[in-house]
mmCIF file of C-alpha atoms in Angstrom:
data_model
loop_
_atom_site.group_PDB
_atom_site.id
_atom_site.type_symbol
_atom_site.label_atom_id
_atom_site.label_comp_id
_atom_site.label_asym_id
_atom_site.label_seq_id
_atom_site.Cartn_x
_atom_site.Cartn_y
_atom_site.Cartn_z
ATOM 1 C CA MET A 1 141.658 129.766 93.783
ATOM 2 C CA ALA A 2 139.898 126.745 92.079
ATOM 3 C CA GLY A 3 136.940 126.649 94.489
ATOM 4 C CA LEU A 4 136.690 130.785 94.378
ATOM 5 C CA PRO A 5 133.755 130.419 92.029
ATOM 6 C CA LEU A 6 131.646 128.083 93.396
ATOM 7 C CA ILE A 7 131.951 129.617 96.576
ATOM 8 C CA GLU A 8 130.942 132.592 95.046
ATOM 9 C CA THR A 9 127.781 131.133 93.477
ATOM 10 C CA ALA A 10 126.227 129.586 96.343
ATOM 11 C CA THR A 11 126.817 132.384 98.008
ATOM 12 C CA GLY A 12 125.326 134.444 95.636
ATOM 13 C CA ARG A 13 122.537 131.894 95.817
ATOM 14 C CA GLY A 14 121.353 132.606 98.976
ATOM 15 C CA ASP A 15 121.802 136.019 98.664
ATOM 16 C CA ILE A 16 118.930 135.763 96.174
ATOM 17 C CA ALA A 17 116.779 133.046 98.618
ATOM 18 C CA ARG A 18 117.134 135.652 100.844
ATOM 19 C CA GLN A 19 116.028 138.242 99.004
ATOM 20 C CA VAL A 20 112.884 136.438 97.861
ATOM 21 C CA GLY A 21 112.419 135.403 101.252
ATOM 22 C CA ASP A 22 113.087 131.643 100.403
ATOM 23 C CA ALA A 23 115.217 131.448 103.957
ATOM 24 C CA ALA A 24 115.782 126.957 103.782
ATOM 25 C CA ALA A 25 117.451 128.212 100.506
ATOM 26 C CA ALA A 26 119.143 131.048 101.597
ATOM 27 C CA GLN A 27 120.442 128.534 104.468
ATOM 28 C CA ARG A 28 121.437 125.759 102.180
ATOM 29 C CA HIS A 29 123.878 128.201 99.954
ATOM 30 C CA TYR A 30 125.308 129.942 102.608
ATOM 31 C CA GLU A 31 126.366 126.556 104.519
ATOM 32 C CA ARG A 32 127.924 125.144 101.156
ATOM 33 C CA ALA A 33 129.239 127.921 100.414
ATOM 34 C CA LEU A 34 130.760 128.237 104.271
ATOM 35 C CA THR A 35 131.619 124.606 103.409
ATOM 36 C CA LEU A 36 133.435 124.920 100.891
ATOM 37 C CA ALA A 37 135.528 128.649 101.839
ATOM 38 C CA ARG A 38 136.931 126.520 105.039
ATOM 39 C CA THR A 39 137.877 123.412 102.652
ATOM 40 C CA VAL A 40 140.024 125.567 100.302
ATOM 41 C CA ARG A 41 140.951 127.956 103.169
ATOM 42 C CA ALA A 42 139.122 130.766 101.308
ATOM 43 C CA ARG A 43 138.989 133.479 104.673
ATOM 44 C CA TYR A 44 137.349 136.427 103.123
ATOM 45 C CA ALA A 45 134.326 133.816 101.326
ATOM 46 C CA GLU A 46 133.760 132.182 105.041
ATOM 47 C CA ILE A 47 133.474 135.344 107.038
ATOM 48 C CA ARG A 48 131.002 136.677 104.346
ATOM 49 C CA ALA A 49 129.403 133.536 103.811
ATOM 50 C CA GLY A 50 129.417 133.015 107.365
ATOM 51 C CA THR A 51 127.832 135.958 108.140
ATOM 52 C CA ALA A 52 125.275 136.126 105.484
ATOM 53 C CA LEU A 53 124.136 132.572 107.242
ATOM 54 C CA GLY A 54 123.924 134.190 110.954
ATOM 55 C CA TYR A 55 121.796 136.837 110.011
ATOM 56 C CA VAL A 56 119.277 134.257 107.941
ATOM 57 C CA GLN A 57 119.465 132.069 111.215
ATOM 58 C CA LEU A 58 118.624 135.611 113.402
ATOM 59 C CA ARG A 59 115.661 136.119 111.937
ATOM 60 C CA ASP A 60 114.406 132.612 110.667
ATOM 61 C CA ILE A 61 115.825 130.308 113.613
ATOM 62 C CA GLY A 62 117.258 132.275 117.094
ATOM 63 C CA ALA A 63 119.687 134.093 117.929
ATOM 64 C CA SER A 64 121.216 130.282 119.925
ATOM 65 C CA SER A 65 122.272 129.550 116.092
ATOM 66 C CA ALA A 66 123.135 132.369 114.339
ATOM 67 C CA ARG A 67 125.917 133.490 117.736
ATOM 68 C CA GLU A 68 128.302 130.922 116.663
ATOM 69 C CA SER A 69 128.152 131.522 112.569
ATOM 70 C CA PHE A 70 128.832 135.311 113.861
ATOM 71 C CA ARG A 71 131.439 134.484 116.380
ATOM 72 C CA ARG A 72 132.537 132.123 113.866
ATOM 73 C CA ALA A 73 133.280 135.350 111.070
ATOM 74 C CA GLU A 74 133.915 137.560 113.873
ATOM 75 C CA GLN A 75 137.062 135.481 114.609
ATOM 76 C CA VAL A 76 138.424 134.369 111.276
ATOM 77 C CA ALA A 77 137.345 138.818 110.270
ATOM 78 C CA ARG A 78 139.634 139.433 113.789
ATOM 79 C CA GLU A 79 142.284 137.441 112.859
ATOM 80 C CA GLY A 80 142.712 138.513 109.261
ATOM 81 C CA GLY A 81 142.505 142.253 109.790
ATOM 82 C CA TRP A 82 139.358 142.694 107.759
ATOM 83 C CA LEU A 83 138.255 145.256 109.804
ATOM 84 C CA LEU A 84 134.388 146.092 108.318
ATOM 85 C CA GLU A 85 133.360 142.795 107.794
ATOM 86 C CA ARG A 86 134.108 142.438 111.834
ATOM 87 C CA ALA A 87 132.322 144.921 112.284
ATOM 88 C CA ASN A 88 129.528 143.219 110.725
ATOM 89 C CA ALA A 89 129.753 140.040 113.041
ATOM 90 C CA LEU A 90 129.542 142.474 115.783
ATOM 91 C CA ILE A 91 126.657 144.120 114.730
ATOM 92 C CA GLY A 92 124.851 140.540 114.306
ATOM 93 C CA LEU A 93 126.519 139.024 117.086
ATOM 94 C CA GLY A 94 125.137 142.612 119.143
ATOM 95 C CA GLU A 95 121.775 141.842 117.576
ATOM 96 C CA CYS A 96 122.255 138.217 118.976
ATOM 97 C CA ASP A 97 122.689 139.617 122.748
ATOM 98 C CA SER A 98 119.570 142.158 122.598
ATOM 99 C CA ARG A 99 117.692 139.618 121.707
ATOM 100 C CA GLN A 100 118.333 137.174 124.316
ATOM 101 C CA ARG A 101 117.958 140.308 126.716
ATOM 102 C CA ARG A 102 121.944 140.170 127.276
ATOM 103 C CA VAL A 103 122.230 144.172 126.859
ATOM 104 C CA LEU A 104 125.498 144.573 128.193
ATOM 105 C CA ALA A 105 126.856 142.060 125.623
ATOM 106 C CA ALA A 106 124.806 144.303 123.408
ATOM 107 C CA HIS A 107 126.385 146.818 124.051
ATOM 108 C CA ARG A 108 129.905 146.003 124.137
ATOM 109 C CA HIS A 109 129.706 144.397 120.240
ATOM 110 C CA LEU A 110 127.879 147.391 119.309
ATOM 111 C CA LEU A 111 130.066 150.159 120.986
ATOM 112 C CA ALA A 112 133.359 147.110 119.163
ATOM 113 C CA ALA A 113 131.679 147.628 115.795
ATOM 114 C CA LEU A 114 130.455 151.199 116.158
ATOM 115 C CA ASP A 115 134.624 152.656 116.954
ATOM 116 C CA VAL A 116 135.489 150.466 113.867
ATOM 117 C CA PHE A 117 133.282 151.583 111.363
ATOM 118 C CA ASP A 118 133.853 155.411 112.306
ATOM 119 C CA SER A 119 137.454 155.084 112.334
ATOM 120 C CA VAL A 120 136.992 153.876 108.593
ATOM 121 C CA GLY A 121 134.308 156.677 107.941
ATOM 122 C CA SER A 122 131.424 153.891 107.232
ATOM 123 C CA ARG A 123 128.893 156.860 107.674
ATOM 124 C CA GLN A 124 126.607 153.833 106.590
ATOM 125 C CA GLY A 125 128.317 151.445 108.940
ATOM 126 C CA VAL A 126 127.641 154.122 112.297
ATOM 127 C CA VAL A 127 123.758 154.241 111.984
ATOM 128 C CA ASN A 128 123.740 150.340 111.592
ATOM 129 C CA ALA A 129 125.839 150.263 114.962
ATOM 130 C CA LEU A 130 123.467 153.027 116.302
ATOM 131 C CA THR A 131 120.672 151.168 115.427
ATOM 132 C CA GLY A 132 121.502 148.006 116.822
ATOM 133 C CA LEU A 133 122.647 150.105 120.070
ATOM 134 C CA GLY A 134 119.133 152.082 120.183
ATOM 135 C CA ASP A 135 117.354 148.166 120.072
ATOM 136 C CA ALA A 136 119.380 146.834 122.898
ATOM 137 C CA CYS A 137 118.154 150.268 124.623
ATOM 138 C CA ARG A 138 114.335 149.164 123.586
ATOM 139 C CA MET A 139 115.110 145.795 124.271
ATOM 140 C CA VAL A 140 115.213 147.099 127.991
ATOM 141 C CA ALA A 141 111.728 148.526 128.419
ATOM 142 C CA TRP A 142 109.440 146.698 125.909
ATOM 143 C CA GLY A 143 110.791 143.232 126.153
ATOM 144 C CA ASP A 144 110.512 140.792 122.923
ATOM 145 C CA ASP A 145 107.800 143.040 121.681
ATOM 146 C CA ALA A 146 110.579 145.652 121.063
ATOM 147 C CA HIS A 147 111.290 143.690 117.646
ATOM 148 C CA GLY A 148 107.637 144.124 116.155
ATOM 149 C CA TRP A 149 107.546 147.636 116.504
ATOM 150 C CA PHE A 150 110.758 148.983 115.817
ATOM 151 C CA SER A 151 112.000 146.483 112.809
#
């Protein structure tokens, strides 16, 4: 696929920018990767860039912006049968729900992710899903302060 090296480069630059704390640059690179992936119909690359963009948006913009990125990544992963990628997007959706105090929706997304991770034997995925469930429960008790204490 001709556009794949460009997509991988943009995604890699987004990863680097995110690691050094440059959220604006990370968002630009992930959006570029996402646009390229959609143009050449590179579905796996679209999921990867969309999920990464969702996490940048969740941290620096807000859950509303991130929700659409995670939702689209989850949909593409589900349609393509990419289980782990779908579960990662579900965790992102659960985190969005948690931050918006949609606790039942958060639990639904996170339990679905937990089921996938458990079925494929991903210990780290199971830990991530359980951590998300704990965060969602803390949101009930402590509201917005929960993310400051436990992140």
